[in-house]
Amino acid sequence: MEAVGEKQRWVCGFLQYLGLYGADVAYTIATAASMRAILKSNCYHREGHGALCEYGDRSYMLIFGAVQVVLSQIPDFHNMAWLSIVAAAMSFSYSSIGFSLSLAKVLENGTIKGSIGGAAEGTAAEKVWRIGQALGDIAFAYPFSAILLEIEERPDPSFLLDTLQSPPPENQTMKKASAISILIITFFYFCCGTFGYAAFGSSTPGNLLTGFGFYEPYWLVDFANACVILHLVGAYQIYSQPVFEFAERSLREYFPCGGGEATGPFCRVNLLRVCLRTAYVALTTVAAMVFPYFNEFLAVTGAFCFWPLMVYFPVEMSLAQRKTRAWTGRWVGLRSFSLACFLVSAVALVGSVQGLVSSLLT
């Protein structure tokens, strides 16, 4: 980031941490939805699919927040490798279940629902808004660069993936790992998205596992949602730990005498860590309770952060590092690509905000 100047570095950092915060809010919403879906699934199984099985979500957000208050006291990434492994395993499990249930539904229907034109109902304006929101959701599905930027920006050479053994060079290992992970994620996203739409057409729920496109086998739906919960418990920490580290490091620089440890009856407590991290979890929980609309909030976060973090800053850094001259083929190509992505992100942001506001007003 030094290549693009101090001001742009601060703007990038602000957007980066704002995106991490937005992801944690979205994970709080999603976890509460999965908790509620397990109760509804069991209710539908007992009472029938037409039963009135309604449950609130705020109490589950508070439960999730309480769990995160405890887990947030984990000092740093070095102490949570096990949590990351569990989260990855759960992600693979519920993605596989969602894909399998969608495929089974398509085979049961004997036909592919939906069309290339999308949802049939609604006015032309409504379809444009939905397209914008869908673009925002897609943009959110490309979040790994926020973590990658955090890894690259850390001054501590022992941080997380900087502990990779070499040879081979760390950049080669990271490039290979990133390519494999993107390939796997793209495969599951593509399968769940396409087969989900093929199974339900215009009535496709925003979340296949909580929107009750599937009622049976109820135990499998319950298990998938339990995997979602466990995954998001870990994912929340993966996204929040960089925010914690930055905030604590900054506060120590401004208040070098603060943030000491207090001795309690059973252990030593870092007061700065407890207060700051508890406040952060509280802020994400409150935001989730105010905006409990998963797809809409997801789309706003994705649309807002996609272009600057995933396109603009990487392009500017590449041009600066390679000292690319203006109006050369590479300069024109990269700048054109950045402009095109900006226009797409702008459309996505407008549609996503409209969707969120509409949900709040209805």
PDB file of N, CA, C and O in Angstrom, residues 35 58-68 285:
ATOM      1  N   MET A  35     -30.699 -20.833  13.498  1.00  0.00           N
ATOM      2  CA  MET A  35     -31.256 -21.300  14.766  1.00  0.00           C
ATOM      3  C   MET A  35     -32.782 -21.384  14.693  1.00  0.00           C
ATOM      4  O   MET A  35     -33.404 -22.361  15.115  1.00  0.00           O
ATOM      5  N   ARG A  58     -34.427 -12.157  17.445  1.00  0.00           N
ATOM      6  CA  ARG A  58     -33.580 -11.296  18.264  1.00  0.00           C
ATOM      7  C   ARG A  58     -32.949 -12.046  19.433  1.00  0.00           C
ATOM      8  O   ARG A  58     -31.792 -11.791  19.792  1.00  0.00           O
ATOM      9  N   SER A  59     -33.710 -12.944  20.030  1.00  0.00           N
ATOM     10  CA  SER A  59     -33.152 -13.693  21.156  1.00  0.00           C
ATOM     11  C   SER A  59     -31.979 -14.557  20.707  1.00  0.00           C
ATOM     12  O   SER A  59     -30.987 -14.714  21.435  1.00  0.00           O
ATOM     13  N   TYR A  60     -32.037 -15.082  19.483  1.00  0.00           N
ATOM     14  CA  TYR A  60     -30.949 -15.917  18.973  1.00  0.00           C
ATOM     15  C   TYR A  60     -29.732 -15.064  18.613  1.00  0.00           C
ATOM     16  O   TYR A  60     -28.589 -15.523  18.720  1.00  0.00           O
ATOM     17  N   MET A  61     -29.979 -13.832  18.166  1.00  0.00           N
ATOM     18  CA  MET A  61     -28.860 -12.922  17.935  1.00  0.00           C
ATOM     19  C   MET A  61     -28.131 -12.615  19.238  1.00  0.00           C
ATOM     20  O   MET A  61     -26.893 -12.537  19.273  1.00  0.00           O
ATOM     21  N   LEU A  62     -28.891 -12.448  20.310  1.00  0.00           N
ATOM     22  CA  LEU A  62     -28.276 -12.182  21.611  1.00  0.00           C
ATOM     23  C   LEU A  62     -27.473 -13.391  22.095  1.00  0.00           C
ATOM     24  O   LEU A  62     -26.395 -13.241  22.671  1.00  0.00           O
ATOM     25  N   ILE A  63     -28.002 -14.591  21.850  1.00  0.00           N
ATOM     26  CA  ILE A  63     -27.260 -15.801  22.225  1.00  0.00           C
ATOM     27  C   ILE A  63     -25.961 -15.888  21.448  1.00  0.00           C
ATOM     28  O   ILE A  63     -24.887 -16.160  22.002  1.00  0.00           O
ATOM     29  N   PHE A  64     -26.035 -15.637  20.136  1.00  0.00           N
ATOM     30  CA  PHE A  64     -24.838 -15.665  19.309  1.00  0.00           C
ATOM     31  C   PHE A  64     -23.844 -14.608  19.776  1.00  0.00           C
ATOM     32  O   PHE A  64     -22.625 -14.849  19.847  1.00  0.00           O
ATOM     33  N   GLY A  65     -24.350 -13.422  20.102  1.00  0.00           N
ATOM     34  CA  GLY A  65     -23.482 -12.364  20.595  1.00  0.00           C
ATOM     35  C   GLY A  65     -22.788 -12.751  21.886  1.00  0.00           C
ATOM     36  O   GLY A  65     -21.593 -12.468  22.077  1.00  0.00           O
ATOM     37  N   ALA A  66     -23.518 -13.425  22.785  1.00  0.00           N
ATOM     38  CA  ALA A  66     -22.915 -13.852  24.048  1.00  0.00           C
ATOM     39  C   ALA A  66     -21.792 -14.855  23.811  1.00  0.00           C
ATOM     40  O   ALA A  66     -20.732 -14.792  24.458  1.00  0.00           O
ATOM     41  N   VAL A  67     -22.009 -15.768  22.869  1.00  0.00           N
ATOM     42  CA  VAL A  67     -20.959 -16.735  22.527  1.00  0.00           C
ATOM     43  C   VAL A  67     -19.733 -16.020  21.967  1.00  0.00           C
ATOM     44  O   VAL A  67     -18.588 -16.334  22.319  1.00  0.00           O
ATOM     45  N   GLN A  68     -19.963 -15.014  21.126  1.00  0.00           N
ATOM     46  CA  GLN A  68     -18.846 -14.301  20.524  1.00  0.00           C
ATOM     47  C   GLN A  68     -18.086 -13.442  21.536  1.00  0.00           C
ATOM     48  O   GLN A  68     -16.879 -13.232  21.388  1.00  0.00           O
ATOM     49  N   THR A 285     -24.107  -6.952  17.102  1.00  0.00           N
ATOM     50  CA  THR A 285     -25.387  -7.549  17.487  1.00  0.00           C
ATOM     51  C   THR A 285     -26.524  -6.541  17.360  1.00  0.00           C
ATOM     52  O   THR A 285     -27.608  -6.871  16.849  1.00  0.00           O
TER      53      THR A 285
END
